[in-house]
């Protein structure tokens, strides 16, 4: 019975020719005891189901409430009403699941806020905004695999539980089966004895699949990962999650410029894919954003609409410059002189704050920017050291409205340089013996990057808060659902 279901999206693309169909979905609204707006999640457009007056029991009609689930059979006929080309003239209506409209937590009439909808995230997919966002998220995820598959990259599943800190930033969630009540086994110096733990050592959730990705790249030539990563940074911002998804390609026989070219091509490809396959959803989100921006003062509104912005990004080259050049631009900027930055630009060597990144992208260049060659002191141990002795072959891609969307680099392939840097930064070389082995046996120049998937989804959907582009966000003090 269920496989006879026609999806509303497919149906709406057809011409009404009195075809017999079965549809199933959830009631959005029920007007005049006659017109049901039915939605099945395949599109934001509802199918108008007409329950002819007198044809159905009063008792049944009373159960057609918003959010109840229905199975309807009938004929598709040209609509007499405005706003839709077809109606489903109902012959049978079956209630699959009742729903008490007074208790259902989402009252569409009252325009629930995004913040409220986060509290009822188990139902928010049933709203137009979230349905559009998550269909676009799906399209982008699919496009990621399509892009790398077409280029012959191997999809490598890197571990989620690891013993290493790939970024060396110490922002890890511990994984343990030892008791937390104080009775865990101890070493002589009273520290916890992790040799007694499940894996016989201290382990954590991965912050990045890069190090294992490099192992794959030095065999296959080209790999990518696409998996969840975890960071216990206490950042309660609209750009940070404790659990987020990252795409990390790693390519042998590549340098920093090749890496930047790949990242730019990749970003443009997945945006184009979503534009081609999810135009209806993006148009909806674009309109939503435009309405939201009408509430803002003139100078806070974006210069471009969402669609315009995406087209602009696809059709224009990203700006490329060095960290050193960026510092000069920032230092000379009016923002810095008028003390409009919360963190003043003091000079070479400082880490860029997101306000600086956004100034470069949104005010100065007005397009995505690839910043390269950062001071080695503010970057991870694995980045390749440049000949100047001060900088590393790093690259960050900064996007309008988001800030950093990609972080990557050419990797240090020279064993002596790498171990020296690890020593300086207190990264344990014994634990990473397997990583260093790739530099001992057939080392090659190689490079890669990580794209934060949720930040990408934010960029494409125009959603302001990262919590609204992942189905069930994990953030400090919050892990509901
Ligand atoms: O710049 P990051 O830390 O780079 C790495 O992890 C490298 N191992 C990548 C590589 O070279 N293979 O993180 C990469 C990207 C960031 O640019 C950002 O988009 C995203 O991951 N990201 C986060 N997204 C959401 N919430 C967080 N807490 C994030 N931290 C990083
Ligand atoms: Mg980074």
Short mmCIF file of C-alpha atoms and ligand atoms in Angstrom, two decimals:
data_model
loop_
_atom_site.label_atom_id
_atom_site.label_comp_id
_atom_site.label_asym_id
_atom_site.label_seq_id
_atom_site.Cartn_x
_atom_site.Cartn_y
_atom_site.Cartn_z
CA UNK A 1 0.00 0.00 0.00
CA UNK A 2 2.64 2.52 1.00
CA UNK A 3 4.77 2.17 -2.09
CA UNK A 4 1.92 3.48 -4.24
CA UNK A 5 2.46 6.89 -2.69
CA UNK A 6 3.18 9.73 -5.11
CA UNK A 7 5.40 12.50 -3.82
CA UNK A 8 3.82 15.93 -3.89
CA UNK A 9 6.85 17.45 -5.60
CA UNK A 10 6.50 15.03 -8.52
CA UNK A 11 2.79 15.55 -8.67
CA UNK A 12 3.03 19.33 -8.80
CA UNK A 13 5.36 19.05 -11.78
CA UNK A 14 2.69 17.16 -13.75
CA UNK A 15 -0.39 18.49 -15.56
CA UNK A 16 -3.79 17.81 -13.93
CA UNK A 17 -5.38 15.10 -16.09
CA UNK A 18 -7.79 13.38 -13.72
CA UNK A 19 -5.05 10.92 -12.77
CA UNK A 20 -5.83 8.64 -9.81
CA UNK A 21 -3.26 9.10 -7.04
CA UNK A 22 -2.49 8.27 -3.43
CA UNK A 23 -0.64 10.88 -1.38
CA UNK A 24 0.45 10.89 2.24
CA UNK A 25 1.64 13.72 4.39
CA UNK A 26 0.96 16.10 7.25
CA UNK A 27 -1.77 18.70 7.35
CA UNK A 28 -0.48 22.26 7.34
CA UNK A 29 -3.88 23.98 7.41
CA UNK A 30 -7.53 23.03 7.02
CA UNK A 31 -9.85 25.82 5.80
CA UNK A 32 -13.63 26.03 5.58
CA UNK A 33 -13.98 22.38 6.54
CA UNK A 34 -13.05 21.71 2.93
CA UNK A 35 -9.52 22.68 1.84
CA UNK A 36 -6.55 20.76 3.25
CA UNK A 37 -3.04 22.06 2.59
CA UNK A 38 -1.05 18.83 2.67
CA UNK A 39 2.74 18.69 2.88
CA UNK A 40 4.95 15.59 2.60
CA UNK A 41 8.39 17.16 2.95
CA UNK A 42 9.39 16.70 -0.70
CA UNK A 43 8.82 20.42 -1.34
CA UNK A 44 7.60 23.49 0.52
CA UNK A 45 4.67 23.69 -1.85
CA UNK A 46 1.56 22.10 -0.40
CA UNK A 47 -0.95 20.07 -2.34
CA UNK A 48 -4.48 21.38 -2.02
CA UNK A 49 -6.76 18.49 -1.13
CA UNK A 50 -10.45 19.22 -1.55
CA UNK A 51 -12.85 17.35 0.74
CA UNK A 52 -16.13 17.99 -1.00
CA UNK A 53 -18.84 19.20 1.38
CA UNK A 54 -21.17 16.45 2.51
CA UNK A 55 -18.96 13.65 1.25
CA UNK A 56 -17.11 12.91 4.53
CA UNK A 57 -18.28 12.25 8.08
CA UNK A 58 -18.21 15.14 10.53
CA UNK A 59 -16.28 12.89 12.92
CA UNK A 60 -13.54 12.37 10.35
CA UNK A 61 -13.38 16.05 9.41
CA UNK A 62 -12.87 17.00 13.05
CA UNK A 63 -9.72 14.89 13.12
CA UNK A 64 -8.14 16.77 10.19
CA UNK A 65 -6.09 19.15 12.28
CA UNK A 66 -2.80 20.85 11.55
CA UNK A 67 0.08 18.33 11.90
CA UNK A 68 -2.15 15.23 11.73
CA UNK A 69 -0.94 12.69 9.18
CA UNK A 70 -3.19 11.57 6.34
CA UNK A 71 -3.46 9.14 3.50
CA UNK A 72 -5.62 10.52 0.72
CA UNK A 73 -6.71 8.95 -2.56
CA UNK A 74 -8.51 10.72 -5.35
CA UNK A 75 -8.22 12.45 -8.73
CA UNK A 76 -5.97 15.30 -9.72
CA UNK A 77 -8.09 18.00 -11.38
CA UNK A 78 -7.42 21.57 -12.55
CA UNK A 79 -7.91 23.91 -9.60
CA UNK A 80 -10.76 26.39 -9.60
CA UNK A 81 -9.02 28.48 -6.98
CA UNK A 82 -6.15 30.90 -7.46
CA UNK A 83 -2.63 30.11 -6.37
CA UNK A 84 -2.40 26.48 -7.46
CA UNK A 85 -2.79 24.74 -10.77
CA UNK A 86 -4.25 21.50 -9.37
CA UNK A 87 -6.42 20.11 -6.62
CA UNK A 88 -6.67 16.60 -5.32
CA UNK A 89 -10.38 15.80 -5.32
CA UNK A 90 -10.46 13.46 -2.33
CA UNK A 91 -12.25 10.13 -2.66
CA UNK A 92 -10.94 8.55 0.55
CA UNK A 93 -9.26 10.23 3.53
CA UNK A 94 -7.65 8.10 6.19
CA UNK A 95 -6.16 9.55 9.37
CA UNK A 96 -2.82 7.82 9.90
CA UNK A 97 -2.04 9.76 13.08
CA UNK A 98 -4.15 12.24 15.02
CA UNK A 99 -2.61 15.41 16.41
CA UNK A 100 -4.13 17.68 19.03
CA UNK A 101 -3.68 21.13 17.49
CA UNK A 102 -3.75 22.88 20.87
CA UNK A 103 -0.91 20.77 22.21
CA UNK A 104 1.21 20.64 19.04
CA UNK A 105 4.24 22.79 19.91
CA UNK A 106 4.48 24.66 16.62
CA UNK A 107 1.70 27.16 15.94
CA UNK A 108 2.50 28.41 12.45
CA UNK A 109 0.02 31.28 12.71
CA UNK A 110 2.12 32.88 15.44
CA UNK A 111 5.33 32.87 13.37
CA UNK A 112 7.53 31.01 15.86
CA UNK A 113 11.07 32.38 16.18
CA UNK A 114 14.16 30.40 15.19
CA UNK A 115 15.22 30.40 18.85
CA UNK A 116 11.92 28.85 19.91
CA UNK A 117 12.09 26.29 17.12
CA UNK A 118 15.48 25.14 18.45
CA UNK A 119 13.67 24.05 21.62
CA UNK A 120 11.30 21.93 19.55
CA UNK A 121 13.90 20.70 17.10
CA UNK A 122 12.11 17.36 16.90
CA UNK A 123 9.39 19.09 14.87
CA UNK A 124 11.18 21.99 13.25
CA UNK A 125 11.80 20.07 10.00
CA UNK A 126 8.07 20.47 9.45
CA UNK A 127 8.42 24.22 8.96
CA UNK A 128 9.19 25.73 5.56
CA UNK A 129 12.42 27.36 6.69
CA UNK A 130 13.97 24.25 8.18
CA UNK A 131 12.66 21.96 5.46
CA UNK A 132 14.41 24.20 2.90
CA UNK A 133 17.63 24.42 4.95
CA UNK A 134 17.92 20.67 5.39
CA UNK A 135 17.12 19.83 1.79
CA UNK A 136 19.89 22.25 0.79
CA UNK A 137 22.20 20.64 3.36
CA UNK A 138 21.48 17.29 1.75
CA UNK A 139 22.23 18.65 -1.72
CA UNK A 140 25.55 20.10 -0.55
CA UNK A 141 26.56 16.81 1.10
CA UNK A 142 25.70 14.91 -2.05
CA UNK A 143 27.65 17.41 -4.15
CA UNK A 144 30.72 16.95 -1.94
CA UNK A 145 30.84 13.25 -2.78
CA UNK A 146 30.03 13.89 -6.43
CA UNK A 147 32.85 16.41 -6.80
CA UNK A 148 35.54 14.19 -5.32
CA UNK A 149 34.25 11.06 -6.98
CA UNK A 150 34.45 12.74 -10.39
CA UNK A 151 38.06 13.67 -9.64
CA UNK A 152 39.02 10.14 -8.59
CA UNK A 153 39.58 10.85 -4.88
CA UNK A 154 39.17 7.93 -2.45
CA UNK A 155 36.66 8.53 0.36
CA UNK A 156 38.56 7.55 3.51
CA UNK A 157 36.76 6.90 6.80
CA UNK A 158 39.09 8.17 9.48
CA UNK A 159 38.53 7.17 13.11
CA UNK A 160 36.21 9.02 15.44
CA UNK A 161 37.94 7.75 18.58
CA UNK A 162 41.63 8.57 18.57
CA UNK A 163 44.56 8.95 20.93
CA UNK A 164 45.97 12.03 19.21
CA UNK A 165 45.20 15.73 19.11
CA UNK A 166 45.56 16.49 15.41
CA UNK A 167 45.41 20.25 15.87
CA UNK A 168 47.52 20.34 19.02
CA UNK A 169 45.01 22.76 20.55
CA UNK A 170 43.87 20.53 23.43
CA UNK A 171 40.16 21.00 22.87
CA UNK A 172 39.19 17.37 23.18
CA UNK A 173 36.32 15.37 24.64
CA UNK A 174 37.70 12.39 26.56
CA UNK A 175 36.40 8.91 25.78
CA UNK A 176 36.61 6.54 28.74
CA UNK A 177 34.85 3.66 30.45
CA UNK A 178 36.62 4.33 33.77
CA UNK A 179 34.36 5.36 36.67
CA UNK A 180 33.95 9.10 37.20
CA UNK A 181 33.16 8.85 40.93
CA UNK A 182 36.78 9.04 42.04
CA UNK A 183 37.37 5.27 42.13
CA UNK A 184 39.30 5.13 38.84
CA UNK A 185 42.65 3.29 39.05
CA UNK A 186 45.59 5.57 39.87
CA UNK A 187 49.28 5.72 39.07
CA UNK A 188 51.83 6.20 41.84
CA UNK A 189 51.74 9.97 41.31
CA UNK A 190 47.92 9.84 41.77
CA UNK A 191 47.17 10.58 38.09
CA UNK A 192 44.53 8.36 36.45
CA UNK A 193 45.97 5.10 35.13
CA UNK A 194 44.63 4.95 31.58
CA UNK A 195 46.42 1.65 30.92
CA UNK A 196 43.41 0.21 32.75
CA UNK A 197 40.97 2.05 30.48
CA UNK A 198 39.06 0.41 27.60
CA UNK A 199 41.71 1.07 24.94
CA UNK A 200 44.63 0.71 27.34
CA UNK A 201 45.44 4.39 26.86
CA UNK A 202 43.92 7.83 27.05
CA UNK A 203 41.56 8.48 24.13
CA UNK A 204 39.32 11.27 22.86
CA UNK A 205 36.87 12.15 20.12
CA UNK A 206 38.66 13.34 17.02
CA UNK A 207 39.11 17.06 16.31
CA UNK A 208 40.13 16.35 12.69
CA UNK A 209 40.74 13.39 10.40
CA UNK A 210 43.73 15.08 8.81
CA UNK A 211 46.62 13.06 10.22
CA UNK A 212 45.05 9.77 9.15
CA UNK A 213 44.02 11.45 5.90
CA UNK A 214 47.68 12.14 5.18
CA UNK A 215 48.40 8.42 5.57
CA UNK A 216 45.80 7.74 2.87
CA UNK A 217 47.08 10.47 0.55
CA UNK A 218 50.61 9.07 0.66
CA UNK A 219 49.25 5.82 -0.81
CA UNK A 220 46.26 6.72 -2.99
CA UNK A 221 47.53 10.14 -4.04
CA UNK A 222 44.18 11.78 -3.38
CA UNK A 223 41.70 11.17 -0.58
CA UNK A 224 38.97 13.04 1.22
CA UNK A 225 37.21 12.54 4.51
CA UNK A 226 33.70 13.68 5.40
CA UNK A 227 32.79 12.99 8.97
CA UNK A 228 31.90 14.39 12.36
CA UNK A 229 34.53 16.20 14.43
CA UNK A 230 34.35 17.34 18.02
CA UNK A 231 35.80 20.31 19.82
CA UNK A 232 35.39 21.17 23.46
CA UNK A 233 36.04 24.86 22.96
CA UNK A 234 33.77 26.95 25.13
CA UNK A 235 32.72 29.25 22.29
CA UNK A 236 29.09 30.25 22.47
CA UNK A 237 28.98 31.97 19.09
CA UNK A 238 26.82 31.75 16.00
CA UNK A 239 29.75 30.04 14.20
CA UNK A 240 30.83 27.33 16.65
CA UNK A 241 29.50 23.88 17.42
CA UNK A 242 30.96 21.24 19.73
CA UNK A 243 30.05 18.61 17.13
CA UNK A 244 30.39 19.60 13.49
CA UNK A 245 31.08 17.94 10.17
CA UNK A 246 34.24 18.53 8.22
CA UNK A 247 35.38 17.65 4.71
CA UNK A 248 39.14 17.16 4.54
CA UNK A 249 40.76 16.45 1.17
CA UNK A 250 44.45 15.58 1.18
CA UNK A 251 46.50 15.48 -2.01
CA UNK A 252 49.99 14.14 -2.66
CA UNK A 253 52.32 15.92 -5.12
CA UNK A 254 50.56 19.23 -4.37
CA UNK A 255 51.69 22.59 -3.06
CA UNK A 256 49.87 25.51 -1.44
CA UNK A 257 48.78 27.06 -4.72
CA UNK A 258 47.34 23.76 -5.99
CA UNK A 259 45.58 23.46 -2.65
CA UNK A 260 44.00 26.91 -2.94
CA UNK A 261 42.91 26.14 -6.51
CA UNK A 262 41.27 22.90 -5.41
CA UNK A 263 39.45 24.57 -2.52
CA UNK A 264 38.13 27.36 -4.72
CA UNK A 265 36.96 24.96 -7.43
CA UNK A 266 35.34 22.73 -4.80
CA UNK A 267 33.41 25.52 -3.08
CA UNK A 268 32.13 26.86 -6.39
CA UNK A 269 31.12 23.39 -7.54
CA UNK A 270 28.99 22.56 -4.52
CA UNK A 271 27.29 25.97 -4.53
CA UNK A 272 26.50 25.56 -8.22
CA UNK A 273 25.10 22.09 -7.56
CA UNK A 274 22.71 23.43 -4.91
CA UNK A 275 21.69 26.31 -7.19
CA UNK A 276 20.87 23.87 -9.97
CA UNK A 277 19.09 21.25 -7.88
CA UNK A 278 17.50 23.20 -5.04
CA UNK A 279 16.60 26.49 -6.65
CA UNK A 280 13.10 26.49 -5.21
CA UNK A 281 14.42 26.13 -1.65
CA UNK A 282 17.09 28.77 -2.19
CA UNK A 283 14.52 31.19 -3.62
CA UNK A 284 12.43 30.61 -0.53
CA UNK A 285 15.39 31.23 1.78
CA UNK A 286 16.43 34.27 -0.20
CA UNK A 287 12.99 35.79 0.25
CA UNK A 288 12.97 34.89 3.93
CA UNK A 289 16.29 36.64 4.40
CA UNK A 290 15.13 39.72 2.50
CA UNK A 291 12.11 39.99 4.80
CA UNK A 292 14.28 39.58 7.87
CA UNK A 293 16.64 42.29 6.63
CA UNK A 294 13.78 44.75 6.16
CA UNK A 295 13.68 44.96 9.97
CA UNK A 296 17.29 46.14 10.05
CA UNK A 297 18.54 49.71 9.67
CA UNK A 298 19.66 50.53 6.11
CA UNK A 299 23.40 50.34 6.83
CA UNK A 300 23.11 46.84 8.35
CA UNK A 301 21.42 45.34 5.30
CA UNK A 302 23.37 43.27 2.80
CA UNK A 303 24.15 44.80 -0.53
CA UNK A 304 23.18 41.62 -2.34
CA UNK A 305 20.33 39.16 -1.99
CA UNK A 306 21.17 35.54 -1.26
CA UNK A 307 20.90 34.31 -4.85
CA UNK A 308 22.86 37.29 -6.13
CA UNK A 309 25.58 36.64 -3.56
CA UNK A 310 25.88 32.97 -4.52
CA UNK A 311 26.02 33.85 -8.21
CA UNK A 312 28.68 36.43 -7.47
CA UNK A 313 30.80 33.88 -5.61
CA UNK A 314 30.50 31.30 -8.38
CA UNK A 315 31.40 33.80 -11.09
CA UNK A 316 34.30 35.67 -9.53
CA UNK A 317 37.82 34.73 -8.53
CA UNK A 318 38.53 34.66 -4.84
CA UNK A 319 41.00 37.33 -3.73
CA UNK A 320 44.40 35.90 -2.77
CA UNK A 321 46.92 37.62 -0.54
CA UNK A 322 49.43 36.91 2.19
CA UNK A 323 48.87 37.36 5.90
CA UNK A 324 51.55 40.08 5.83
CA UNK A 325 49.63 42.03 3.17
CA UNK A 326 46.40 41.59 5.13
CA UNK A 327 47.96 43.03 8.29
CA UNK A 328 49.06 46.09 6.31
CA UNK A 329 45.56 46.63 4.92
CA UNK A 330 44.01 46.25 8.36
CA UNK A 331 46.53 48.50 10.04
CA UNK A 332 45.96 51.24 7.46
CA UNK A 333 42.19 50.87 7.54
CA UNK A 334 39.87 53.55 8.84
CA UNK A 335 38.32 50.98 11.14
CA UNK A 336 41.61 50.56 12.90
CA UNK A 337 42.36 54.29 13.01
CA UNK A 338 38.91 55.11 14.36
CA UNK A 339 39.24 52.31 16.92
CA UNK A 340 36.20 50.52 15.58
CA UNK A 341 37.83 47.13 16.11
CA UNK A 342 37.34 45.57 19.53
CA UNK A 343 40.84 44.09 19.16
CA UNK A 344 43.16 46.76 17.70
CA UNK A 345 45.49 45.66 14.90
CA UNK A 346 48.80 45.89 16.67
CA UNK A 347 51.04 44.43 14.02
CA UNK A 348 52.67 41.45 12.39
CA UNK A 349 52.39 38.22 14.37
CA UNK A 350 48.98 38.80 15.91
CA UNK A 351 46.22 36.27 15.34
CA UNK A 352 43.34 37.63 13.29
CA UNK A 353 40.02 37.93 15.11
CA UNK A 354 36.82 37.29 13.23
CA UNK A 355 36.08 41.05 13.14
CA UNK A 356 39.34 41.51 11.18
CA UNK A 357 38.56 38.67 8.82
CA UNK A 358 35.10 40.04 8.21
CA UNK A 359 36.45 43.52 7.57
CA UNK A 360 38.73 42.18 4.83
CA UNK A 361 35.97 40.18 3.21
CA UNK A 362 32.92 42.40 3.67
CA UNK A 363 34.33 45.92 3.65
CA UNK A 364 37.63 45.83 1.81
CA UNK A 365 37.48 43.17 -0.91
CA UNK A 366 33.74 42.41 -0.89
CA UNK A 367 34.38 38.82 -1.98
CA UNK A 368 35.81 35.59 -0.58
CA UNK A 369 39.47 35.88 0.34
CA UNK A 370 42.25 33.29 0.55
CA UNK A 371 44.86 34.36 3.08
CA UNK A 372 48.21 32.58 2.89
CA UNK A 373 51.56 32.33 4.64
CA UNK A 374 50.73 32.96 8.29
CA UNK A 375 53.29 33.34 11.09
CA UNK A 376 54.28 29.88 12.26
CA UNK A 377 53.59 30.77 15.90
CA UNK A 378 49.83 30.97 15.37
CA UNK A 379 49.46 27.82 13.26
CA UNK A 380 49.58 24.05 13.78
CA UNK A 381 52.77 21.98 13.93
CA UNK A 382 52.24 20.11 10.65
CA UNK A 383 52.31 23.14 8.34
CA UNK A 384 55.23 23.45 5.94
CA UNK A 385 57.82 26.01 6.93
CA UNK A 386 58.60 28.69 4.38
CA UNK A 387 62.17 29.70 3.54
CA UNK A 388 61.83 33.01 5.41
CA UNK A 389 62.00 31.07 8.71
CA UNK A 390 58.99 33.03 10.00
CA UNK A 391 55.93 31.88 8.10
CA UNK A 392 54.28 28.59 7.17
CA UNK A 393 52.45 27.58 3.97
CA UNK A 394 49.01 27.95 5.56
CA UNK A 395 45.80 29.11 3.95
CA UNK A 396 42.47 30.19 5.38
CA UNK A 397 39.47 30.95 3.20
CA UNK A 398 37.24 33.70 4.52
CA UNK A 399 33.64 34.07 3.35
CA UNK A 400 31.32 37.09 3.53
CA UNK A 401 29.01 36.91 6.54
CA UNK A 402 30.82 33.87 7.95
CA UNK A 403 34.53 34.52 8.32
CA UNK A 404 36.78 31.46 8.25
CA UNK A 405 35.18 28.67 6.29
CA UNK A 406 38.31 26.69 5.30
CA UNK A 407 41.61 26.09 7.07
CA UNK A 408 44.41 24.26 5.31
CA UNK A 409 48.07 24.13 4.39
CA UNK A 410 50.88 22.47 2.57
CA UNK A 411 52.26 19.89 5.00
CA UNK A 412 55.81 19.67 6.31
CA UNK A 413 57.13 16.66 4.41
CA UNK A 414 60.75 17.01 5.62
CA UNK A 415 61.31 14.76 8.64
CA UNK A 416 63.97 16.91 10.30
CA UNK A 417 61.99 20.14 10.00
CA UNK A 418 58.83 18.44 11.25
CA UNK A 419 60.37 16.82 14.34
CA UNK A 420 62.18 20.04 15.17
CA UNK A 421 58.92 22.00 15.08
CA UNK A 422 57.10 19.33 17.09
CA UNK A 423 59.82 19.59 19.71
CA UNK A 424 59.43 23.37 19.89
CA UNK A 425 55.66 23.00 20.32
CA UNK A 426 55.76 20.08 22.79
CA UNK A 427 53.95 17.71 20.45
CA UNK A 428 54.87 14.13 21.47
CA UNK A 429 56.82 12.54 18.60
CA UNK A 430 56.66 9.02 20.15
CA UNK A 431 52.86 8.90 20.02
CA UNK A 432 52.83 10.07 16.41
CA UNK A 433 55.44 7.55 15.24
CA UNK A 434 53.09 6.35 12.50
CA UNK A 435 52.61 9.91 11.19
CA UNK A 436 56.34 10.51 11.12
CA UNK A 437 56.87 7.18 9.30
CA UNK A 438 55.28 8.68 6.14
CA UNK A 439 58.18 11.16 6.16
CA UNK A 440 60.66 8.30 6.57
CA UNK A 441 59.44 6.06 3.77
CA UNK A 442 58.77 7.78 0.46
CA UNK A 443 57.81 11.22 1.67
CA UNK A 444 56.22 13.58 -0.89
CA UNK A 445 55.11 17.20 -1.00
CA UNK A 446 51.43 17.22 -0.11
CA UNK A 447 48.69 19.57 0.96
CA UNK A 448 45.09 19.60 2.12
CA UNK A 449 42.39 21.57 3.82
CA UNK A 450 39.30 21.29 5.96
CA UNK A 451 35.95 22.82 5.03
CA UNK A 452 33.58 23.30 7.95
CA UNK A 453 30.40 21.84 6.52
CA UNK A 454 27.93 23.74 8.72
CA UNK A 455 29.63 27.06 7.96
CA UNK A 456 29.25 26.20 4.28
CA UNK A 457 25.56 25.40 4.78
CA UNK A 458 25.18 28.72 6.62
CA UNK A 459 26.79 30.54 3.74
CA UNK A 460 24.55 28.95 1.12
CA UNK A 461 21.27 29.19 3.07
CA UNK A 462 21.96 32.62 4.58
CA UNK A 463 21.06 31.35 8.07
CA UNK A 464 22.55 33.55 10.76
CA UNK A 465 23.13 30.93 13.44
CA UNK A 466 25.04 27.68 12.98
CA UNK A 467 22.59 25.95 15.35
CA UNK A 468 19.97 26.25 12.63
CA UNK A 469 21.85 24.35 9.91
CA UNK A 470 22.61 21.10 11.78
CA UNK A 471 19.64 18.93 12.74
CA UNK A 472 20.48 18.57 16.44
CA UNK A 473 23.14 21.06 17.55
CA UNK A 474 25.59 20.32 20.36
CA UNK A 475 26.85 23.44 22.08
CA UNK A 476 28.06 24.27 25.61
CA UNK A 477 25.35 23.24 28.11
CA UNK A 478 23.10 21.86 25.40
CA UNK A 479 22.71 18.32 24.03
CA UNK A 480 18.94 17.84 23.84
CA UNK A 481 17.47 15.38 21.33
O1 LIG B 1 40.93 25.42 10.72
P1 LIG B 1 40.65 24.07 11.30
O2 LIG B 1 40.86 23.89 12.76
O3 LIG B 1 41.54 23.07 10.47
C1 LIG B 1 41.70 21.74 10.69
O4 LIG B 1 41.09 21.07 11.50
C2 LIG B 1 42.66 21.09 9.73
N1 LIG B 1 43.03 19.77 10.25
C3 LIG B 1 42.04 21.00 8.36
C4 LIG B 1 42.96 20.39 7.34
O5 LIG B 1 43.90 21.04 6.93
N2 LIG B 1 42.71 19.17 6.92
O6 LIG B 1 39.15 23.66 10.96
C5 LIG B 1 38.72 23.60 9.62
C6 LIG B 1 37.38 24.27 9.46
C7 LIG B 1 37.35 25.73 9.86
O7 LIG B 1 37.82 26.55 8.82
C8 LIG B 1 35.88 25.95 10.13
O8 LIG B 1 35.17 26.13 8.92
C9 LIG B 1 35.46 24.62 10.72
O9 LIG B 1 36.42 23.66 10.33
N3 LIG B 1 35.39 24.68 12.19
C10 LIG B 1 34.25 24.69 12.89
N4 LIG B 1 32.96 24.68 12.50
C11 LIG B 1 32.00 24.70 13.45
N5 LIG B 1 32.27 24.73 14.78
C12 LIG B 1 33.55 24.72 15.23
N6 LIG B 1 33.79 24.72 16.54
C13 LIG B 1 34.60 24.72 14.27
N7 LIG B 1 35.96 24.71 14.35
C14 LIG B 1 36.41 24.68 13.08
MG1 LIG B 2 41.43 27.32 11.35
#
